[in-house]
Amino acid sequence: MPRSVCLPMRKRLKNEDGNITILFAVLLIVLFGFTGLVVDIGGMYLNRLHLFEVGQIIRDARFNETLAIDNSENPEATLNDIADTYAVLNGLDESQVSVDYYQTKLTETERNYELDINLTDTYDCVFIKIFGIDTQTINVTIHGTSTAAKSPRIWAPGRK
């Protein structure tokens, strides 16, 4: 480079008081902060996806157990047992799963019901702890319906 171009730059660099260094340090801290937030939010999202997947498995498992549910004296307890079994098989505790059962129609040949599968988990935060948030609760609710129609006979309590 020609000498005349380099001289003004050298003069400016000699007069530098460290502003660029301070700016770089601040931007690096901000970058690490955003990286930490991404790690925590990504971890929570992956936890939620796992809960959602287990909930889908539990919702679909009731089709394998249709006869047990349709002929059960207490279908809600049967659904809770099925949910607990599949939750444990997929790495959750029984206490993390609950099933809300709503029977919408019951006749001699038909049983309709709706269910809500509620899954709960806690995420142990990594970076957000510096703001005082140690854990975050993650809840997932999956809704399902089922119809047992045109069966020869559906058993219900009090029916012979």
XYZ file of C-alpha atoms in Angstrom:
160
model
C 0.000 0.000 0.000
C 1.179 3.494 -0.594
C 2.599 5.212 2.421
C 0.106 8.058 2.274
C -2.860 5.708 2.783
C -1.329 3.860 5.751
C -0.317 6.943 7.725
C -3.858 8.153 8.545
C -4.835 4.625 9.696
C -1.783 4.394 11.952
C -2.635 7.714 13.524
C -6.208 6.592 14.178
C -5.086 3.270 15.641
C -2.599 5.001 17.937
C -5.366 7.246 19.256
C -7.679 4.253 19.953
C -8.711 4.181 23.630
C -10.050 0.591 23.640
C -13.561 1.343 22.426
C -13.425 -1.479 19.895
C -12.278 -3.918 22.575
C -15.135 -2.920 24.875
C -17.642 -3.165 22.038
C -16.299 -6.614 21.106
C -16.555 -7.806 24.735
C -20.150 -6.581 25.043
C -21.156 -8.197 21.757
C -19.493 -11.464 22.801
C -21.473 -11.474 26.062
C -24.703 -10.816 24.141
C -23.838 -13.644 21.733
C -23.244 -16.060 24.629
C -26.531 -14.929 26.202
C -28.503 -15.663 23.055
C -26.728 -19.010 22.710
C -27.727 -19.902 26.283
C -31.342 -18.927 25.636
C -31.388 -21.036 22.482
C -30.054 -24.027 24.443
C -32.754 -23.725 27.121
C -35.627 -23.019 24.746
C -34.473 -25.846 22.464
C -34.313 -28.236 25.423
C -37.838 -27.287 26.487
C -39.079 -27.756 22.937
C -37.486 -31.217 22.683
C -39.042 -32.169 26.028
C -42.440 -31.009 24.759
C -42.011 -33.000 21.537
C -41.201 -36.131 23.549
C -44.304 -35.642 25.700
C -46.425 -35.075 22.603
C -45.066 -38.252 20.989
C -45.750 -40.334 24.104
C -49.257 -38.841 24.267
C -49.895 -39.845 20.656
C -48.689 -43.368 21.452
C -51.043 -43.557 24.448
C -53.954 -42.186 22.415
C -53.367 -44.744 19.663
C -52.811 -47.582 22.162
C -56.457 -47.466 23.150
C -57.274 -48.977 19.762
C -55.225 -52.050 20.680
C -57.178 -52.286 23.921
C -60.649 -51.601 22.508
C -62.202 -54.791 23.872
C -60.762 -54.215 27.327
C -62.151 -50.667 27.398
C -65.553 -51.511 25.904
C -66.137 -54.423 28.273
C -64.704 -52.754 31.345
C -66.746 -52.004 34.424
C -64.692 -48.837 34.890
C -63.365 -47.649 31.502
C -61.642 -44.615 33.020
C -59.524 -46.805 35.307
C -58.744 -49.106 32.379
C -57.629 -46.129 30.282
C -55.491 -44.873 33.171
C -53.839 -48.296 33.459
C -53.163 -48.355 29.706
C -51.755 -44.813 29.846
C -49.504 -45.646 32.797
C -48.197 -48.778 31.078
C -47.335 -47.016 27.841
C -45.872 -44.011 29.667
C -43.486 -46.226 31.626
C -42.529 -48.098 28.445
C -41.601 -44.736 26.887
C -39.515 -43.370 29.750
C -42.038 -41.409 31.821
C -43.263 -41.961 35.364
C -46.843 -42.925 36.103
C -47.234 -39.658 38.012
C -46.567 -37.665 34.827
C -49.674 -38.989 33.049
C -53.363 -38.557 33.751
C -56.407 -39.350 31.641
C -59.703 -37.480 31.830
C -62.525 -39.692 30.547
C -65.912 -38.342 29.467
C -68.578 -40.818 28.410
C -70.840 -39.041 25.950
C -73.227 -41.857 25.021
C -73.962 -45.313 26.380
C -76.622 -47.575 24.926
C -76.883 -51.326 24.704
C -74.920 -51.420 21.452
C -72.927 -48.199 21.539
C -70.421 -46.457 23.811
C -69.013 -43.069 22.823
C -66.392 -41.319 24.878
C -63.893 -38.508 24.776
C -60.615 -38.401 26.586
C -57.925 -35.885 27.403
C -54.441 -37.252 27.984
C -52.473 -34.857 30.183
C -48.703 -35.234 30.326
C -46.444 -33.174 32.574
C -42.676 -32.893 32.800
C -40.162 -30.475 34.275
C -37.159 -29.106 32.440
C -34.066 -28.243 34.473
C -32.831 -24.971 33.027
C -29.181 -24.468 32.203
C -28.697 -20.814 31.310
C -31.890 -19.197 32.569
C -30.810 -20.098 36.133
C -28.879 -16.838 36.241
C -32.257 -15.061 36.093
C -33.638 -17.177 38.970
C -35.608 -19.720 36.923
C -34.379 -23.188 37.922
C -37.079 -25.389 36.395
C -39.833 -24.955 33.867
C -43.009 -27.071 33.839
C -44.059 -28.449 30.471
C -47.671 -29.569 29.960
C -49.157 -31.325 26.945
C -52.840 -32.209 26.501
C -53.992 -34.530 23.733
C -57.676 -34.895 22.963
C -59.206 -38.070 21.581
C -62.612 -39.547 20.864
C -63.812 -43.074 20.343
C -66.994 -44.772 19.292
C -67.829 -48.388 19.932
C -70.863 -48.753 17.720
C -72.749 -51.641 16.190
C -71.329 -54.090 18.674
C -73.513 -57.050 19.525
C -73.604 -55.812 23.112
C -71.520 -53.427 25.178
C -71.253 -54.205 28.838
C -71.847 -51.465 31.380
C -72.139 -51.564 35.173
C -75.558 -52.759 36.292
C -76.269 -54.405 32.959
C -76.508 -58.195 32.635
